[in-house]
Amino acid sequence: MADTPFSLETERSEDAAAIEMLHETAFGPGRYARAAFRLREGVDAVDGLSFAAWTHERGPEGGERRLIGSIRFAPVELAGQRGLMLGPLVVDPEWKGRGVGLGLMRLALARARELGHRWAILVGDAPYYARVGFVRVEPGRIRLPAPVDPARLLVLELEPGALDGAAGVLAPAH
Ligand SMILES: CC(C)(COP(=O)(O)OP(=O)(O)OC[C@H]1O[C@@H](n2cnc3c(N)ncnc32)[C@H](O)[C@@H]1OP(=O)(O)O)[C@@H](O)C(=O)NCCC(=O)NCCS
């Protein structure tokens, strides 16, 4: 990563306000109505899997480094099996297309495997998330508390076979 203009670091509690601002910029107030938000509501992000991206580039005034991306996961449950819901994943619009999002996902998913997490799910654009291994779920097999476009419901088995036969309603895990 030495030649990249950003670094990926474990999220610290003091990063929360900057991350919230990125969410506001990228998703706007409509974020509270999304199906994925409803699964995360009132649930702490999964320990050890929250990372932030920081730019090394100086601003026009030579200023400080700046938080430009964030990834978190929520704990979820499907048919009695615990898993991860990826999100929010957010990148500063000025930094789009420079590898921040993929870098955050690769780092966090590798850590998730090390920590023994077995599967992850998300709602998002299949062509993007396919780049880290997510695949579409067969329509009707997994339902969320609010309707989602089935083409955007994607899973990744961190342990092969972890979701074999699993079906039902995805719920927050506490
Ligand atoms: C979606 C998002 C996380 C992508 O992050 P990013 O840092 O811009 O993406 P990366 O630079 O890591 O990846 C860029 C590559 O993915 C591709 N890509 C990006 N978004 C894509 C999408 N929605 N569908 C298909 N491909 C996509 C780019 O074309 C690029 O391909 P290339 O490497 O062949 O040029 C970011 O744009 C963002 O925060 N968007 C707003 C919030 C959002 O939608 N979050 C996801 C839902 S929770």
Coordinates of N, CA, C and O and ligand atoms in Angstrom, one line a residue:
M1 N 0.8 -1.2 0.0 CA 0.0 0.0 0.0 C 0.9 1.3 0.0 O 0.3 2.4 0.0
A2 N 2.2 1.1 0.0 CA 3.0 2.3 0.2 C 2.8 3.3 -0.9 O 3.0 4.5 -0.6
D3 N 2.5 2.9 -2.1 CA 2.3 3.9 -3.2 C 0.9 4.4 -3.3 O 0.6 5.1 -4.3
T4 N 0.0 4.0 -2.4 CA -1.4 4.6 -2.5 C -1.5 5.8 -1.6 O -0.8 5.9 -0.6
P5 N -2.3 6.8 -2.0 CA -2.4 8.0 -1.3 C -3.4 8.0 -0.1 O -3.8 9.0 0.4
F6 N -3.7 6.7 0.3 CA -4.6 6.6 1.5 C -4.1 5.4 2.3 O -3.5 4.5 1.8
S7 N -4.6 5.4 3.6 CA -4.3 4.2 4.4 C -5.6 3.7 5.0 O -6.6 4.5 5.2
L8 N -5.6 2.4 5.4 CA -6.8 1.8 5.9 C -6.5 1.5 7.4 O -5.4 0.8 7.7
E9 N -7.3 1.9 8.3 CA -7.0 1.8 9.7 C -8.2 1.3 10.5 O -9.3 1.6 10.1
T10 N -8.0 0.7 11.6 CA -9.1 0.3 12.5 C -9.8 1.6 12.9 O -9.2 2.6 13.3
E11 N -11.2 1.5 12.9 CA -12.0 2.7 13.3 C -11.8 2.9 14.8 O -11.7 2.0 15.6
R12 N -11.6 4.2 15.2 CA -11.5 4.6 16.6 C -12.8 5.3 17.0 O -13.5 5.9 16.1
S13 N -13.1 5.3 18.3 CA -14.4 5.9 18.7 C -14.4 7.4 18.3 O -15.5 7.9 17.9
E14 N -13.3 8.1 18.2 CA -13.3 9.5 17.9 C -13.6 9.7 16.4 O -13.7 10.9 15.9
D15 N -13.6 8.7 15.6 CA -13.9 8.8 14.1 C -15.4 8.9 13.8 O -15.8 9.2 12.7
A16 N -16.2 8.6 14.9 CA -17.7 8.5 14.6 C -18.3 9.7 13.9 O -19.1 9.6 13.0
A17 N -18.0 10.9 14.4 CA -18.6 12.1 13.8 C -18.3 12.3 12.3 O -19.1 12.6 11.5
A18 N -17.0 12.1 12.0 CA -16.6 12.2 10.6 C -17.3 11.1 9.7 O -17.7 11.4 8.6
I19 N -17.5 9.9 10.3 CA -18.1 8.9 9.5 C -19.6 9.2 9.3 O -20.2 9.1 8.2
E20 N -20.2 9.8 10.3 CA -21.6 10.2 10.2 C -21.8 11.2 9.1 O -22.8 11.2 8.4
M21 N -20.8 12.2 9.0 CA -20.9 13.2 8.0 C -20.8 12.6 6.6 O -21.5 13.0 5.7
L22 N -19.9 11.6 6.4 CA -19.8 10.9 5.2 C -21.1 10.2 4.8 O -21.6 10.2 3.7
H23 N -21.8 9.6 5.8 CA -23.1 8.9 5.6 C -24.1 9.9 5.1 O -24.9 9.7 4.2
E24 N -24.1 11.1 5.7 CA -25.1 12.1 5.4 C -24.8 12.6 3.9 O -25.7 12.7 3.1
T25 N -23.5 12.8 3.6 CA -23.2 13.2 2.2 C -23.6 12.2 1.2 O -24.1 12.5 0.1
A26 N -23.3 10.9 1.4 CA -23.4 9.8 0.4 C -24.9 9.3 0.3 O -25.4 9.1 -0.7
F27 N -25.5 9.2 1.5 CA -26.9 8.6 1.5 C -28.0 9.6 1.7 O -29.1 9.3 1.4
G28 N -27.7 10.7 2.4 CA -28.8 11.7 2.7 C -29.7 11.2 3.7 O -29.6 10.1 4.2
P29 N -30.8 11.9 4.0 CA -31.7 11.5 5.0 C -32.5 10.3 4.7 O -33.0 9.6 5.6
G30 N -32.6 9.9 3.4 CA -33.3 8.7 3.0 C -32.7 7.5 3.5 O -33.3 6.4 3.5
R31 N -31.4 7.5 4.1 CA -30.8 6.3 4.6 C -31.6 5.7 5.7 O -31.5 4.4 5.8
Y32 N -32.3 6.4 6.4 CA -33.0 5.9 7.6 C -34.2 5.0 7.2 O -34.7 4.2 7.9
A33 N -34.6 5.1 5.9 CA -35.7 4.3 5.4 C -35.3 3.0 4.7 O -36.1 2.2 4.4
R34 N -34.0 2.8 4.5 CA -33.6 1.7 3.8 C -33.7 0.4 4.6 O -33.6 0.4 5.8
A35 N -34.0 -0.7 3.9 CA -34.2 -2.0 4.5 C -32.9 -2.4 5.4 O -33.0 -2.9 6.5
A36 N -31.7 -2.1 4.8 CA -30.5 -2.5 5.5 C -30.4 -1.6 6.8 O -30.0 -2.1 7.9
F37 N -30.8 -0.4 6.8 CA -30.8 0.5 8.0 C -31.6 -0.1 9.1 O -31.3 -0.2 10.3
R38 N -32.8 -0.7 8.7 CA -33.7 -1.2 9.7 C -33.1 -2.4 10.4 O -33.4 -2.7 11.6
L39 N -32.2 -3.2 9.7 CA -31.6 -4.3 10.3 C -30.4 -3.8 11.3 O -30.0 -4.6 12.2
R40 N -29.9 -2.6 11.0 CA -28.8 -2.2 11.8 C -29.3 -1.3 13.0 O -28.5 -1.1 14.0
E41 N -30.5 -0.9 13.0 CA -31.0 0.1 13.9 C -30.9 -0.4 15.4 O -31.3 -1.5 15.7
G42 N -30.2 0.4 16.2 CA -30.1 0.0 17.6 C -29.2 -1.1 17.9 O -29.1 -1.6 19.0
V43 N -28.4 -1.6 16.9 CA -27.5 -2.7 17.1 C -26.1 -2.2 16.9 O -25.8 -1.5 15.9
D44 N -25.2 -2.5 17.8 CA -23.8 -2.1 17.6 C -23.1 -2.8 16.5 O -23.4 -4.0 16.2
A45 N -22.2 -2.1 15.8 CA -21.4 -2.7 14.7 C -20.6 -3.9 15.3 O -20.3 -3.9 16.5
V46 N -20.4 -4.9 14.5 CA -19.6 -6.1 14.9 C -18.2 -5.7 15.3 O -17.5 -5.0 14.5
D47 N -17.7 -6.1 16.4 CA -16.4 -5.8 16.9 C -15.3 -6.3 15.9 O -15.4 -7.4 15.4
G48 N -14.3 -5.4 15.8 CA -13.1 -5.8 15.0 C -13.2 -5.7 13.5 O -12.2 -6.0 12.8
L49 N -14.4 -5.3 13.0 CA -14.5 -5.2 11.6 C -14.8 -3.8 11.0 O -15.2 -3.7 9.9
S50 N -14.7 -2.8 11.9 CA -14.9 -1.5 11.4 C -13.6 -0.8 11.1 O -12.7 -0.7 11.9
F51 N -13.5 -0.4 9.8 CA -12.3 0.3 9.4 C -12.6 1.6 8.7 O -13.7 1.8 8.2
A52 N -11.6 2.5 8.7 CA -11.7 3.8 8.1 C -10.5 4.0 7.2 O -9.4 3.5 7.4
A53 N -10.8 4.8 6.1 CA -9.7 5.1 5.1 C -9.4 6.6 5.4 O -10.3 7.4 5.6
W54 N -8.1 6.9 5.3 CA -7.6 8.2 5.6 C -6.7 8.6 4.4 O -5.9 7.9 4.0
T55 N -6.9 9.9 3.9 CA -6.0 10.4 2.9 C -4.7 10.8 3.5 O -4.7 11.4 4.6
H56 N -3.7 10.7 2.7 CA -2.4 11.2 3.1 C -2.1 12.5 2.4 O -1.1 13.2 2.7
E57 N -3.0 12.8 1.4 CA -2.8 14.1 0.7 C -3.1 15.3 1.5 O -4.2 15.3 2.2
R58 N -2.4 16.3 1.4 CA -2.6 17.5 2.1 C -3.6 18.4 1.4 O -3.7 18.4 0.1
G59 N -4.5 19.1 2.1 CA -5.5 20.0 1.5 C -4.8 21.2 1.0 O -3.5 21.3 1.1
P60 N -5.5 22.1 0.3 CA -4.9 23.3 -0.2 C -4.1 24.2 0.8 O -3.1 24.8 0.5
E61 N -4.6 24.1 2.1 CA -3.9 24.8 3.1 C -2.8 24.0 3.8 O -2.4 24.3 4.9
G62 N -2.5 22.9 3.2 CA -1.5 22.0 3.8 C -2.1 21.2 5.0 O -1.3 20.5 5.7
G63 N -3.4 21.3 5.1 CA -4.1 20.8 6.4 C -3.8 19.4 6.8 O -2.9 18.7 6.4
E64 N -4.7 18.9 7.6 CA -4.5 17.6 8.3 C -5.0 16.5 7.4 O -5.7 16.8 6.4
R65 N -4.7 15.3 7.7 CA -5.2 14.2 7.0 C -6.7 14.1 7.3 O -7.2 14.6 8.3
R66 N -7.4 13.4 6.4 CA -8.9 13.5 6.4 C -9.5 12.1 6.2 O -8.9 11.3 5.4
L67 N -10.6 11.8 6.9 CA -11.2 10.5 6.8 C -12.1 10.5 5.5 O -12.9 11.4 5.3
I68 N -11.8 9.5 4.6 CA -12.5 9.5 3.3 C -13.3 8.2 3.0 O -13.8 8.1 1.9
G69 N -13.3 7.3 4.0 CA -14.1 6.1 3.7 C -14.3 5.3 5.0 O -13.6 5.5 6.0
S70 N -15.3 4.5 5.0 CA -15.7 3.7 6.2 C -16.4 2.5 5.8 O -17.2 2.5 4.9
I71 N -16.1 1.4 6.6 CA -16.9 0.2 6.5 C -17.2 -0.3 7.9 O -16.4 -0.3 8.8
R72 N -18.5 -0.8 8.0 CA -18.9 -1.4 9.2 C -19.8 -2.6 8.9 O -20.3 -2.7 7.7
F73 N -20.0 -3.5 9.8 CA -20.9 -4.7 9.6 C -21.9 -4.7 10.8 O -21.5 -4.4 11.9
A74 N -23.0 -5.2 10.5 CA -24.0 -5.4 11.6 C -24.2 -6.9 11.8 O -24.1 -7.7 10.8
P75 N -24.5 -7.3 13.0 CA -24.7 -8.7 13.3 C -26.1 -9.1 12.9 O -27.1 -8.4 13.3
V76 N -26.3 -10.2 12.1 CA -27.6 -10.6 11.7 C -27.7 -12.1 11.9 O -26.8 -12.8 12.2
E77 N -29.0 -12.6 11.8 CA -29.2 -14.0 12.0 C -30.2 -14.5 10.9 O -31.1 -13.8 10.5
L78 N -29.9 -15.7 10.4 CA -30.8 -16.3 9.4 C -31.0 -17.8 9.9 O -30.0 -18.5 10.0
A79 N -32.2 -18.2 10.1 CA -32.5 -19.6 10.5 C -31.6 -20.0 11.6 O -31.0 -21.1 11.5
G80 N -31.4 -19.2 12.6 CA -30.6 -19.5 13.8 C -29.1 -19.4 13.6 O -28.3 -19.8 14.5
Q81 N -28.7 -19.0 12.4 CA -27.2 -18.9 12.1 C -26.8 -17.5 12.1 O -27.4 -16.7 11.4
R82 N -25.8 -17.2 12.9 CA -25.3 -15.8 12.9 C -24.4 -15.5 11.7 O -23.6 -16.3 11.3
G83 N -24.6 -14.3 11.2 CA -23.8 -13.8 10.1 C -23.5 -12.3 10.1 O -23.9 -11.7 11.1
L84 N -23.0 -11.8 9.1 CA -22.7 -10.4 9.0 C -23.5 -9.7 7.9 O -23.6 -10.2 6.8
M85 N -24.0 -8.5 8.2 CA -24.5 -7.7 7.1 C -23.5 -6.6 6.8 O -23.2 -5.8 7.7
L86 N -23.0 -6.6 5.6 CA -22.0 -5.6 5.2 C -22.7 -4.2 5.0 O -23.6 -4.1 4.3
G87 N -22.1 -3.2 5.7 CA -22.7 -1.9 5.5 C -22.8 -1.2 6.9 O -22.9 -1.8 7.9
P88 N -22.8 0.1 6.8 CA -22.6 0.9 5.6 C -21.2 0.9 5.1 O -20.2 0.9 5.9
L89 N -21.0 0.9 3.8 CA -19.7 1.1 3.1 C -19.9 2.4 2.4 O -20.8 2.7 1.7
V90 N -19.0 3.3 2.7 CA -19.1 4.7 2.1 C -17.7 5.2 1.8 O -16.8 5.0 2.5
V91 N -17.7 6.0 0.7 CA -16.4 6.6 0.2 C -16.8 8.0 -0.1 O -17.8 8.3 -0.7
D92 N -15.9 8.9 0.3 CA -16.0 10.3 -0.1 C -16.2 10.5 -1.6 O -15.4 9.9 -2.3
P93 N -17.2 11.2 -2.0 CA -17.4 11.3 -3.5 C -16.2 11.8 -4.3 O -16.0 11.3 -5.4
E94 N -15.4 12.6 -3.6 CA -14.1 13.1 -4.3 C -13.1 11.9 -4.5 O -12.2 12.1 -5.3
W95 N -13.3 10.9 -3.8 CA -12.4 9.8 -3.8 C -12.9 8.5 -4.5 O -12.3 7.5 -4.5
K96 N -14.0 8.7 -5.2 CA -14.7 7.5 -5.9 C -13.7 7.0 -6.9 O -13.1 7.7 -7.6
G97 N -13.8 5.6 -7.1 CA -13.1 5.0 -8.2 C -11.6 4.9 -8.0 O -10.8 4.7 -9.0
R98 N -11.1 5.1 -6.8 CA -9.6 5.0 -6.6 C -9.2 3.9 -5.7 O -8.1 3.8 -5.1
G99 N -10.2 2.9 -5.5 CA -9.8 1.7 -4.8 C -10.1 1.7 -3.3 O -9.8 0.8 -2.6
V100 N -10.7 2.8 -2.8 CA -10.9 2.9 -1.4 C -12.0 1.8 -0.9 O -11.8 1.1 0.0
G101 N -13.1 1.8 -1.7 CA -14.1 0.9 -1.3 C -13.7 -0.6 -1.4 O -13.9 -1.4 -0.4
L102 N -13.0 -1.0 -2.5 CA -12.6 -2.4 -2.6 C -11.5 -2.7 -1.5 O -11.5 -3.7 -0.9
G103 N -10.7 -1.7 -1.3 CA -9.6 -1.9 -0.2 C -10.2 -2.1 1.1 O -9.8 -3.1 1.9
L104 N -11.2 -1.3 1.5 CA -11.9 -1.5 2.8 C -12.6 -2.9 2.9 O -12.5 -3.6 3.9
M105 N -13.2 -3.3 1.8 CA -13.9 -4.6 1.8 C -12.9 -5.7 1.9 O -13.2 -6.7 2.7
R106 N -11.9 -5.7 1.1 CA -10.9 -6.8 1.2 C -10.3 -6.9 2.5 O -10.2 -8.0 3.1
L107 N -9.9 -5.8 3.2 CA -9.3 -5.8 4.5 C -10.3 -6.4 5.5 O -10.0 -7.3 6.3
A108 N -11.6 -5.9 5.5 CA -12.5 -6.3 6.5 C -13.0 -7.7 6.3 O -13.2 -8.5 7.3
L109 N -13.1 -8.2 5.1 CA -13.6 -9.6 4.8 C -12.5 -10.5 5.2 O -12.7 -11.6 5.7
A110 N -11.2 -10.2 5.0 CA -10.1 -11.0 5.4 C -10.1 -11.2 6.9 O -9.9 -12.2 7.5
R111 N -10.3 -10.0 7.6 CA -10.3 -10.1 9.1 C -11.5 -10.9 9.5 O -11.4 -11.6 10.5
A112 N -12.7 -10.8 8.8 CA -13.9 -11.5 9.2 C -13.6 -13.0 9.2 O -14.0 -13.8 10.1
R113 N -12.9 -13.5 8.1 CA -12.5 -14.9 8.0 C -11.6 -15.3 9.2 O -11.8 -16.3 9.8
E114 N -10.6 -14.4 9.5 CA -9.7 -14.8 10.6 C -10.5 -14.9 11.9 O -10.1 -15.7 12.8
L115 N -11.5 -14.1 12.1 CA -12.2 -14.1 13.3 C -13.3 -15.2 13.4 O -14.0 -15.3 14.3
G116 N -13.4 -16.0 12.3 CA -14.3 -17.1 12.3 C -15.7 -16.8 11.9 O -16.6 -17.6 12.0
H117 N -16.0 -15.6 11.3 CA -17.3 -15.3 10.8 C -17.5 -16.2 9.6 O -16.6 -16.5 8.8
R118 N -18.8 -16.7 9.4 CA -19.0 -17.7 8.4 C -19.7 -17.2 7.1 O -19.5 -17.8 6.0
W119 N -20.5 -16.1 7.2 CA -21.1 -15.6 5.9 C -21.4 -14.2 6.1 O -21.5 -13.6 7.2
A120 N -21.6 -13.5 4.9 CA -21.9 -12.1 4.9 C -23.0 -11.9 3.9 O -23.1 -12.6 2.9
I121 N -23.8 -10.9 4.1 CA -25.0 -10.6 3.2 C -25.0 -9.1 3.0 O -24.5 -8.3 3.9
L122 N -25.5 -8.6 1.9 CA -25.7 -7.1 1.7 C -26.7 -6.9 0.7 O -27.2 -7.7 0.0
V123 N -27.2 -5.6 0.6 CA -28.0 -5.1 -0.4 C -27.2 -4.1 -1.2 O -26.8 -3.1 -0.7
G124 N -27.0 -4.4 -2.5 CA -26.1 -3.5 -3.3 C -26.0 -4.0 -4.7 O -26.6 -4.9 -5.2
D125 N -25.2 -3.2 -5.5 CA -25.0 -3.5 -6.9 C -24.1 -4.8 -7.1 O -22.9 -4.8 -6.8
A126 N -24.7 -5.8 -7.7 CA -24.1 -7.1 -7.9 C -22.7 -7.0 -8.6 O -21.7 -7.6 -8.2
P127 N -22.6 -6.2 -9.7 CA -21.3 -6.1 -10.5 C -20.2 -5.6 -9.6 O -19.0 -6.0 -9.8
Y128 N -20.5 -4.7 -8.7 CA -19.4 -4.2 -7.8 C -19.0 -5.2 -6.8 O -17.9 -5.6 -6.6
Y129 N -20.0 -5.7 -6.0 CA -19.7 -6.6 -4.9 C -19.2 -8.0 -5.4 O -18.6 -8.7 -4.6
A130 N -19.5 -8.4 -6.7 CA -18.9 -9.6 -7.2 C -17.4 -9.6 -7.2 O -16.8 -10.6 -7.2
R131 N -16.9 -8.4 -7.2 CA -15.4 -8.3 -7.2 C -14.7 -8.8 -6.0 O -13.6 -9.0 -5.9
V132 N -15.5 -8.9 -4.9 CA -15.0 -9.5 -3.7 C -15.7 -10.8 -3.4 O -15.6 -11.3 -2.2
G133 N -16.4 -11.3 -4.3 CA -17.0 -12.7 -4.2 C -18.4 -12.8 -3.9 O -19.0 -13.9 -3.7
F134 N -19.2 -11.7 -3.8 CA -20.6 -11.8 -3.4 C -21.4 -12.3 -4.7 O -21.1 -11.9 -5.8
V135 N -22.4 -13.1 -4.4 CA -23.2 -13.7 -5.5 C -24.7 -13.4 -5.1 O -25.0 -13.3 -3.9
R136 N -25.6 -13.4 -6.1 CA -27.0 -13.2 -5.9 C -27.6 -14.4 -5.1 O -27.2 -15.5 -5.3
V137 N -28.6 -14.1 -4.4 CA -29.4 -15.1 -3.6 C -30.5 -15.5 -4.5 O -31.1 -14.6 -5.2
E138 N -30.9 -16.8 -4.5 CA -32.1 -17.2 -5.3 C -33.3 -16.4 -4.8 O -33.5 -16.4 -3.6
P139 N -34.1 -15.9 -5.8 CA -35.2 -15.1 -5.3 C -36.1 -15.8 -4.4 O -36.4 -17.0 -4.6
G140 N -36.5 -15.1 -3.3 CA -37.5 -15.7 -2.3 C -36.8 -16.5 -1.2 O -37.5 -16.8 -0.2
R141 N -35.6 -16.8 -1.4 CA -34.9 -17.7 -0.3 C -34.7 -16.9 1.0 O -34.9 -17.5 2.1
I142 N -34.2 -15.7 0.9 CA -33.9 -14.9 2.1 C -34.7 -13.6 2.0 O -34.7 -12.9 1.0
R143 N -35.5 -13.3 3.0 CA -36.3 -12.1 3.0 C -35.8 -11.2 4.1 O -35.3 -11.6 5.1
L144 N -36.0 -9.9 3.8 CA -35.6 -8.8 4.8 C -36.9 -8.2 5.4 O -38.0 -8.4 4.9
P145 N -36.7 -7.5 6.5 CA -37.9 -6.9 7.2 C -38.7 -5.9 6.3 O -39.8 -5.6 6.5
A146 N -38.0 -5.4 5.2 CA -38.7 -4.5 4.3 C -38.3 -5.0 2.9 O -37.3 -5.7 2.7
P147 N -39.2 -4.7 1.9 CA -38.9 -5.3 0.6 C -37.6 -4.7 0.0 O -37.2 -3.6 0.1
V148 N -36.8 -5.6 -0.7 CA -35.6 -5.2 -1.4 C -35.7 -5.8 -2.8 O -36.3 -6.9 -3.0
D149 N -35.0 -5.2 -3.8 CA -34.9 -5.7 -5.1 C -34.1 -7.0 -5.0 O -32.9 -7.0 -4.6
P150 N -34.7 -8.2 -5.4 CA -34.0 -9.4 -5.3 C -32.6 -9.5 -6.0 O -31.7 -10.2 -5.6
A151 N -32.5 -8.7 -7.1 CA -31.3 -8.7 -7.8 C -30.1 -8.0 -7.0 O -29.0 -8.1 -7.4
R152 N -30.5 -7.3 -6.0 CA -29.5 -6.6 -5.2 C -29.2 -7.3 -3.8 O -28.4 -6.8 -3.0
L153 N -29.8 -8.5 -3.6 CA -29.6 -9.2 -2.4 C -28.4 -10.2 -2.6 O -28.6 -11.1 -3.4
L154 N -27.3 -10.0 -2.0 CA -26.1 -10.7 -2.3 C -25.5 -11.4 -1.1 O -25.5 -10.8 0.0
V155 N -24.9 -12.6 -1.3 CA -24.2 -13.2 -0.1 C -22.8 -13.7 -0.5 O -22.5 -13.9 -1.6
L156 N -22.0 -13.8 0.6 CA -20.7 -14.4 0.4 C -20.5 -15.4 1.5 O -20.6 -15.0 2.7
E157 N -20.1 -16.6 1.2 CA -19.8 -17.6 2.2 C -18.3 -17.4 2.5 O -17.4 -17.6 1.7
L158 N -18.0 -17.0 3.7 CA -16.6 -16.9 4.2 C -16.1 -18.3 4.5 O -14.9 -18.5 4.4
E159 N -17.0 -19.2 4.8 CA -16.6 -20.6 5.0 C -17.5 -21.3 4.0 O -18.7 -21.2 4.0
P160 N -16.8 -22.1 3.1 CA -17.6 -22.7 2.0 C -18.8 -23.6 2.6 O -18.6 -24.3 3.6
G161 N -20.0 -23.4 2.0 CA -21.1 -24.2 2.5 C -21.8 -23.6 3.7 O -22.8 -24.2 4.1
A162 N -21.4 -22.5 4.2 CA -21.9 -22.0 5.4 C -23.4 -21.7 5.3 O -24.1 -21.7 6.3
L163 N -23.9 -21.4 4.1 CA -25.3 -21.0 3.9 C -26.1 -22.1 3.2 O -27.2 -21.9 2.8
D164 N -25.5 -23.3 3.1 CA -26.2 -24.4 2.4 C -27.6 -24.6 3.0 O -27.8 -24.8 4.2
G165 N -28.6 -24.5 2.2 CA -30.0 -24.7 2.6 C -30.6 -23.7 3.5 O -31.8 -23.8 3.9
A166 N -29.8 -22.7 3.9 CA -30.4 -21.7 4.9 C -31.4 -20.8 4.1 O -31.1 -20.3 3.0
A167 N -32.6 -20.6 4.8 CA -33.6 -19.7 4.1 C -34.4 -19.1 5.2 O -34.4 -19.6 6.4
G168 N -35.2 -18.1 4.9 CA -36.1 -17.5 5.9 C -35.9 -16.0 5.9 O -35.5 -15.3 5.0
V169 N -36.3 -15.4 7.1 CA -36.2 -14.0 7.3 C -35.0 -13.6 8.0 O -34.6 -14.1 9.0
L170 N -34.3 -12.6 7.4 CA -33.0 -12.1 8.0 C -33.4 -11.2 9.2 O -34.3 -10.3 9.0
A171 N -32.8 -11.4 10.3 CA -33.2 -10.6 11.5 C -31.9 -10.0 12.2 O -30.8 -10.6 12.0
P172 N -32.0 -8.9 12.9 CA -30.9 -8.4 13.6 C -30.5 -9.5 14.7 O -31.4 -10.1 15.2
A173 N -29.2 -9.6 15.0 CA -28.7 -10.5 16.0 C -28.3 -9.6 17.2 O -27.6 -8.6 17.0
H174 N -28.6 -10.0 18.4 CA -28.2 -9.2 19.5 C -27.2 -9.9 20.4 O -27.0 -11.0 20.3
Ligands
LIG1 C1 -20.1 2.4 -3.9 C2 -18.8 2.9 -3.3 C3 -18.7 2.3 -1.9 C4 -17.6 2.4 -4.2 O1 -16.4 2.8 -3.6 P1 -15.2 3.3 -4.5 O2 -14.1 3.5 -3.6 O3 -15.6 4.4 -5.4 O4 -14.9 2.0 -5.4 P2 -13.5 1.4 -5.8 O5 -12.6 2.5 -6.2 O6 -13.0 0.6 -4.7 O7 -13.9 0.5 -7.0 C5 -13.9 1.1 -8.2 C6 -14.3 0.0 -9.3 O8 -15.5 -0.5 -9.0 C7 -16.4 -0.2 -10.0 N1 -17.7 0.2 -9.4 C8 -17.9 1.2 -8.5 N2 -19.2 1.3 -8.2 C9 -19.8 0.3 -9.0 C10 -21.2 -0.1 -9.1 N3 -22.2 0.4 -8.4 N4 -21.4 -1.1 -10.0 C11 -20.4 -1.7 -10.7 N5 -19.1 -1.3 -10.6 C12 -18.9 -0.3 -9.7 C13 -15.8 1.0 -10.7 O9 -16.2 1.1 -12.1 C14 -14.3 0.7 -10.6 O10 -13.9 -0.3 -11.6 P3 -12.5 -0.3 -12.2 O11 -11.5 -0.6 -11.1 O12 -12.5 -1.4 -13.2 O13 -12.2 1.1 -12.8 C15 -18.8 4.4 -3.3 O14 -18.9 4.9 -4.6 C16 -19.9 5.1 -2.4 O15 -19.6 5.3 -1.3 N6 -21.1 5.4 -3.0 C17 -22.1 6.0 -2.2 C18 -22.6 5.1 -1.1 C19 -23.0 3.7 -1.5 O16 -23.7 3.5 -2.5 N7 -22.6 2.7 -0.7 C20 -22.8 1.3 -1.0 C21 -24.2 0.9 -0.5 S1 -24.1 0.5 1.3

